[in-house]
Amino acid sequence: MLSIVSTPIGNLEDITLRALRVLKEADYIACEDTRVTGQLLGYYDIPNNGRLMSFHSHSGFSKMDKIIELLKEGKEVALVSDAGTPGISDPGFVLIREAIKEGITVTPIP
Amino acid sequence: MLSIVSTPIGNLEDITLRALRVLKEADYIACEDTRVTGQLLGYYDIPNNGRLMSFHSHSGFSKMDKIIELLKEGKEVALVSDAGTPGISDPGFVLIREAIKEGITVTPIP
């Protein structure tokens, strides 16, 4: 499953219990900037455990194919952007489109 | 301050840390149905402490005036609906409009 996880835009309390759980449980977290998302996880005491994968506008198709491959193996992948809801003004939409094409379950997390 | 607090629509994990804190700290919680909101608070282990006030489409102006009066006294009031974001398909908008007219700070809580 690919979870599209919304993260805070300005106030770090603006994150749901479900988003925190999904970020805790995911096998991999695809993010724009691993430093930004690493800091966010740190704020909520969520271990990184080498689960962060960068996925940004310069990542290219091989990175996307790798993520699709992990999803097909049954891995849980969370997609986040630097802030806000992924898929708006970030490259998340190409990954989401590809996942849907491949029949992978895509779940938006408010 | 009047806080407009969004609550879950279907998944009880779909609530932010900020919404939980505001519901915990408010002097009063104006809600459509005190039983529905009472159950929601119970789920998150937030004490009710007699803070719930019903405010629904049959409440009339005297109830709204009472809430505006509490706000003017400096009380913190949280407005919730049965589910979702207050102000959409519920009488919250009349209270919000009146609060703005009275110069009270209105804060939306995602």
mmCIF file of C-alpha atoms in Angstrom:
data_model
loop_
_atom_site.group_PDB
_atom_site.id
_atom_site.type_symbol
_atom_site.label_atom_id
_atom_site.label_comp_id
_atom_site.label_asym_id
_atom_site.label_seq_id
_atom_site.Cartn_x
_atom_site.Cartn_y
_atom_site.Cartn_z
ATOM 1 C CA MET A 1 0.000 0.000 0.000
ATOM 2 C CA LEU A 2 1.064 3.531 -0.812
ATOM 3 C CA SER A 3 -0.078 6.012 1.845
ATOM 4 C CA ILE A 4 -0.163 9.687 0.924
ATOM 5 C CA VAL A 5 0.554 11.328 4.273
ATOM 6 C CA SER A 6 -0.188 14.998 4.945
ATOM 7 C CA THR A 7 2.303 16.744 7.229
ATOM 8 C CA PRO A 8 2.156 20.172 8.985
ATOM 9 C CA ILE A 9 2.539 23.368 6.977
ATOM 10 C CA GLY A 10 3.383 25.699 9.852
ATOM 11 C CA ASN A 11 2.183 24.365 13.190
ATOM 12 C CA LEU A 12 3.813 21.055 14.192
ATOM 13 C CA GLU A 13 0.664 20.087 16.120
ATOM 14 C CA ASP A 14 -1.260 20.000 12.827
ATOM 15 C CA ILE A 15 -0.815 16.289 12.212
ATOM 16 C CA THR A 16 -3.327 13.501 12.785
ATOM 17 C CA LEU A 17 -2.957 10.444 14.998
ATOM 18 C CA ARG A 18 -3.336 8.300 11.853
ATOM 19 C CA ALA A 19 -0.540 10.135 10.012
ATOM 20 C CA LEU A 20 1.779 9.584 13.005
ATOM 21 C CA ARG A 21 0.901 5.866 13.153
ATOM 22 C CA VAL A 22 1.425 5.358 9.401
ATOM 23 C CA LEU A 23 4.813 7.131 9.565
ATOM 24 C CA LYS A 24 5.742 4.886 12.506
ATOM 25 C CA GLU A 25 4.691 1.650 10.797
ATOM 26 C CA ALA A 26 5.796 2.242 7.176
ATOM 27 C CA ASP A 27 8.614 0.095 5.763
ATOM 28 C CA TYR A 28 9.805 3.081 3.714
ATOM 29 C CA ILE A 29 9.082 6.805 3.703
ATOM 30 C CA ALA A 30 9.519 8.485 0.315
ATOM 31 C CA CYS A 31 10.183 12.184 0.833
ATOM 32 C CA GLU A 32 11.380 15.281 -1.011
ATOM 33 C CA ASP A 33 14.232 16.042 1.366
ATOM 34 C CA THR A 34 15.441 13.416 3.852
ATOM 35 C CA ARG A 35 16.789 16.127 6.195
ATOM 36 C CA VAL A 36 13.436 17.925 6.379
ATOM 37 C CA THR A 37 11.470 14.708 6.962
ATOM 38 C CA GLY A 38 14.159 13.389 9.315
ATOM 39 C CA GLN A 39 13.698 16.465 11.501
ATOM 40 C CA LEU A 40 9.921 16.050 11.414
ATOM 41 C CA LEU A 41 10.170 12.406 12.543
ATOM 42 C CA GLY A 42 12.595 13.463 15.274
ATOM 43 C CA TYR A 43 10.118 16.010 16.586
ATOM 44 C CA TYR A 44 7.532 13.251 17.105
ATOM 45 C CA ASP A 45 10.093 10.732 18.448
ATOM 46 C CA ILE A 46 9.521 8.442 15.474
ATOM 47 C CA PRO A 47 12.636 6.380 14.679
ATOM 48 C CA ASN A 48 14.097 6.888 11.223
ATOM 49 C CA ASN A 49 15.737 3.417 11.057
ATOM 50 C CA GLY A 50 17.074 4.044 7.558
ATOM 51 C CA ARG A 51 13.524 4.065 6.161
ATOM 52 C CA LEU A 52 13.834 7.439 4.400
ATOM 53 C CA MET A 53 14.168 7.446 0.600
ATOM 54 C CA SER A 54 14.512 10.691 -1.295
ATOM 55 C CA PHE A 55 12.003 11.155 -4.083
ATOM 56 C CA HIS A 56 11.979 14.590 -5.681
ATOM 57 C CA SER A 57 11.669 16.303 -9.053
ATOM 58 C CA HIS A 58 15.211 15.279 -10.095
ATOM 59 C CA SER A 59 14.856 11.652 -8.995
ATOM 60 C CA GLY A 60 14.056 10.271 -12.442
ATOM 61 C CA PHE A 61 12.215 7.107 -13.372
ATOM 62 C CA SER A 62 14.653 4.569 -11.900
ATOM 63 C CA LYS A 63 13.864 5.838 -8.394
ATOM 64 C CA MET A 64 10.159 5.664 -9.091
ATOM 65 C CA ASP A 65 10.505 2.138 -10.484
ATOM 66 C CA LYS A 66 12.333 1.121 -7.295
ATOM 67 C CA ILE A 67 9.456 2.393 -5.141
ATOM 68 C CA ILE A 68 6.853 0.663 -7.348
ATOM 69 C CA GLU A 69 8.894 -2.540 -7.044
ATOM 70 C CA LEU A 70 8.910 -2.308 -3.227
ATOM 71 C CA LEU A 71 5.153 -1.758 -3.238
ATOM 72 C CA LYS A 72 4.651 -4.818 -5.462
ATOM 73 C CA GLU A 73 6.710 -6.861 -2.978
ATOM 74 C CA GLY A 74 4.069 -5.923 -0.391
ATOM 75 C CA LYS A 75 6.059 -3.236 1.389
ATOM 76 C CA GLU A 76 4.229 -0.353 3.049
ATOM 77 C CA VAL A 77 5.426 2.945 1.606
ATOM 78 C CA ALA A 78 4.432 6.368 2.950
ATOM 79 C CA LEU A 79 4.786 9.346 0.632
ATOM 80 C CA VAL A 80 5.334 12.757 2.223
ATOM 81 C CA SER A 81 6.363 16.145 0.877
ATOM 82 C CA ASP A 82 8.356 18.774 2.779
ATOM 83 C CA ALA A 83 5.050 20.181 4.106
ATOM 84 C CA GLY A 84 1.353 19.809 3.427
ATOM 85 C CA THR A 85 -0.442 17.252 1.302
ATOM 86 C CA PRO A 86 1.774 15.384 -1.198
ATOM 87 C CA GLY A 87 0.737 15.651 -4.815
ATOM 88 C CA ILE A 88 0.212 19.419 -4.748
ATOM 89 C CA SER A 89 3.230 21.287 -6.216
ATOM 90 C CA ASP A 90 5.581 18.314 -5.800
ATOM 91 C CA PRO A 91 6.483 15.259 -7.901
ATOM 92 C CA GLY A 92 4.278 12.913 -5.840
ATOM 93 C CA PHE A 93 1.598 12.798 -8.511
ATOM 94 C CA VAL A 94 3.773 10.837 -10.982
ATOM 95 C CA LEU A 95 4.366 8.134 -8.351
ATOM 96 C CA ILE A 96 0.670 8.064 -7.399
ATOM 97 C CA ARG A 97 -0.362 7.803 -11.072
ATOM 98 C CA GLU A 98 2.077 4.943 -11.655
ATOM 99 C CA ALA A 99 0.931 3.122 -8.489
ATOM 100 C CA ILE A 100 -2.718 3.331 -9.586
ATOM 101 C CA LYS A 101 -1.733 2.069 -13.049
ATOM 102 C CA GLU A 102 -0.025 -0.914 -11.377
ATOM 103 C CA GLY A 103 -3.115 -1.731 -9.305
ATOM 104 C CA ILE A 104 -1.492 -0.783 -5.993
ATOM 105 C CA THR A 105 -3.800 0.464 -3.223
ATOM 106 C CA VAL A 106 -3.305 4.190 -2.669
ATOM 107 C CA THR A 107 -4.667 5.662 0.571
ATOM 108 C CA PRO A 108 -4.762 9.370 1.406
ATOM 109 C CA ILE A 109 -4.072 10.108 5.087
ATOM 110 C CA PRO A 110 -5.417 13.514 6.239
ATOM 111 C CA MET B 1 -10.989 33.058 21.407
ATOM 112 C CA LEU B 2 -13.374 30.902 19.391
ATOM 113 C CA SER B 3 -11.661 27.814 17.961
ATOM 114 C CA ILE B 4 -13.337 26.008 15.083
ATOM 115 C CA VAL B 5 -12.220 22.421 15.678
ATOM 116 C CA SER B 6 -12.410 19.749 12.966
ATOM 117 C CA THR B 7 -13.263 16.258 14.219
ATOM 118 C CA PRO B 8 -13.121 12.843 12.472
ATOM 119 C CA ILE B 9 -15.675 11.927 9.806
ATOM 120 C CA GLY B 10 -15.158 8.172 9.836
ATOM 121 C CA ASN B 11 -11.773 7.192 11.215
ATOM 122 C CA LEU B 12 -11.251 8.207 14.857
ATOM 123 C CA GLU B 13 -7.499 8.551 14.210
ATOM 124 C CA ASP B 14 -8.218 11.430 11.827
ATOM 125 C CA ILE B 15 -7.758 14.194 14.399
ATOM 126 C CA THR B 16 -4.753 16.450 14.892
ATOM 127 C CA LEU B 17 -2.644 16.884 18.009
ATOM 128 C CA ARG B 18 -3.700 20.552 18.038
ATOM 129 C CA ALA B 19 -7.418 19.692 17.916
ATOM 130 C CA LEU B 20 -6.961 17.305 20.868
ATOM 131 C CA ARG B 21 -5.095 19.960 22.878
ATOM 132 C CA VAL B 22 -7.690 22.674 22.170
ATOM 133 C CA LEU B 23 -10.528 20.309 23.186
ATOM 134 C CA LYS B 24 -8.602 19.531 26.384
ATOM 135 C CA GLU B 25 -7.927 23.176 27.265
ATOM 136 C CA ALA B 26 -11.201 24.887 26.233
ATOM 137 C CA ASP B 27 -13.397 26.380 28.943
ATOM 138 C CA TYR B 28 -16.477 25.396 26.932
ATOM 139 C CA ILE B 29 -17.149 23.150 23.953
ATOM 140 C CA ALA B 30 -20.147 24.175 21.853
ATOM 141 C CA CYS B 31 -21.450 21.139 19.958
ATOM 142 C CA GLU B 32 -24.436 19.955 17.944
ATOM 143 C CA ASP B 33 -25.168 16.934 20.129
ATOM 144 C CA THR B 34 -23.619 16.640 23.591
ATOM 145 C CA ARG B 35 -23.927 12.814 23.494
ATOM 146 C CA VAL B 36 -22.008 12.550 20.213
ATOM 147 C CA THR B 37 -19.258 14.925 21.344
ATOM 148 C CA GLY B 38 -19.228 13.363 24.825
ATOM 149 C CA GLN B 39 -18.487 9.984 23.265
ATOM 150 C CA LEU B 40 -15.752 11.497 21.102
ATOM 151 C CA LEU B 41 -14.054 13.091 24.138
ATOM 152 C CA GLY B 42 -14.347 9.781 25.991
ATOM 153 C CA TYR B 43 -12.577 7.963 23.168
ATOM 154 C CA TYR B 44 -9.565 10.282 23.579
ATOM 155 C CA ASP B 45 -9.714 10.248 27.403
ATOM 156 C CA ILE B 46 -10.482 13.974 27.474
ATOM 157 C CA PRO B 47 -12.526 14.897 30.582
ATOM 158 C CA ASN B 48 -15.918 16.433 29.881
ATOM 159 C CA ASN B 49 -16.083 18.342 33.208
ATOM 160 C CA GLY B 50 -19.458 19.873 32.337
ATOM 161 C CA ARG B 51 -17.861 21.912 29.566
ATOM 162 C CA LEU B 52 -20.247 20.755 26.825
ATOM 163 C CA MET B 53 -22.916 23.233 25.616
ATOM 164 C CA SER B 54 -25.382 22.228 22.949
ATOM 165 C CA PHE B 55 -25.535 24.590 19.991
ATOM 166 C CA HIS B 56 -27.616 23.391 17.058
ATOM 167 C CA SER B 57 -30.089 24.630 14.465
ATOM 168 C CA HIS B 58 -32.919 24.900 17.029
ATOM 169 C CA SER B 59 -30.821 26.685 19.661
ATOM 170 C CA GLY B 60 -32.033 30.180 18.840
ATOM 171 C CA PHE B 61 -30.353 33.505 19.433
ATOM 172 C CA SER B 62 -30.311 33.425 23.251
ATOM 173 C CA LYS B 63 -27.916 30.459 23.189
ATOM 174 C CA MET B 64 -25.691 32.213 20.671
ATOM 175 C CA ASP B 65 -25.737 35.412 22.768
ATOM 176 C CA LYS B 66 -24.670 33.352 25.800
ATOM 177 C CA ILE B 67 -21.671 31.942 23.898
ATOM 178 C CA ILE B 68 -20.700 35.410 22.603
ATOM 179 C CA GLU B 69 -20.931 36.720 26.176
ATOM 180 C CA LEU B 70 -18.594 33.960 27.437
ATOM 181 C CA LEU B 71 -16.117 34.805 24.672
ATOM 182 C CA LYS B 72 -16.219 38.491 25.580
ATOM 183 C CA GLU B 73 -15.437 37.531 29.197
ATOM 184 C CA GLY B 74 -12.231 35.980 27.837
ATOM 185 C CA LYS B 75 -13.350 32.371 27.942
ATOM 186 C CA GLU B 76 -11.893 29.891 25.448
ATOM 187 C CA VAL B 77 -14.708 28.284 23.456
ATOM 188 C CA ALA B 78 -14.231 25.411 21.006
ATOM 189 C CA LEU B 79 -16.903 24.879 18.368
ATOM 190 C CA VAL B 80 -17.344 21.357 16.997
ATOM 191 C CA SER B 81 -19.989 19.685 14.864
ATOM 192 C CA ASP B 82 -21.001 16.013 15.056
ATOM 193 C CA ALA B 83 -18.264 15.228 12.502
ATOM 194 C CA GLY B 84 -15.975 17.088 10.140
ATOM 195 C CA THR B 85 -15.259 20.797 9.944
ATOM 196 C CA PRO B 86 -17.831 23.029 11.676
ATOM 197 C CA GLY B 87 -19.484 25.632 9.493
ATOM 198 C CA ILE B 88 -20.262 23.246 6.638
ATOM 199 C CA SER B 89 -23.912 22.057 6.757
ATOM 200 C CA ASP B 90 -24.359 23.004 10.418
ATOM 201 C CA PRO B 91 -25.372 26.163 12.284
ATOM 202 C CA GLY B 92 -21.776 27.036 13.233
ATOM 203 C CA PHE B 93 -21.552 29.754 10.605
ATOM 204 C CA VAL B 94 -24.037 32.044 12.409
ATOM 205 C CA LEU B 95 -21.934 31.892 15.579
ATOM 206 C CA ILE B 96 -18.700 32.448 13.634
ATOM 207 C CA ARG B 97 -20.243 35.418 11.790
ATOM 208 C CA GLU B 98 -21.425 36.967 15.062
ATOM 209 C CA ALA B 99 -18.035 36.408 16.738
ATOM 210 C CA ILE B 100 -16.222 38.145 13.855
ATOM 211 C CA LYS B 101 -18.726 41.023 14.055
ATOM 212 C CA GLU B 102 -17.916 41.353 17.783
ATOM 213 C CA GLY B 103 -14.164 41.463 17.126
ATOM 214 C CA ILE B 104 -13.506 38.080 18.756
ATOM 215 C CA THR B 105 -10.517 36.107 17.456
ATOM 216 C CA VAL B 106 -11.680 33.086 15.463
ATOM 217 C CA THR B 107 -9.127 30.338 14.799
ATOM 218 C CA PRO B 108 -9.686 27.340 12.537
ATOM 219 C CA ILE B 109 -8.065 24.145 13.854
ATOM 220 C CA PRO B 110 -7.450 21.544 11.118
#
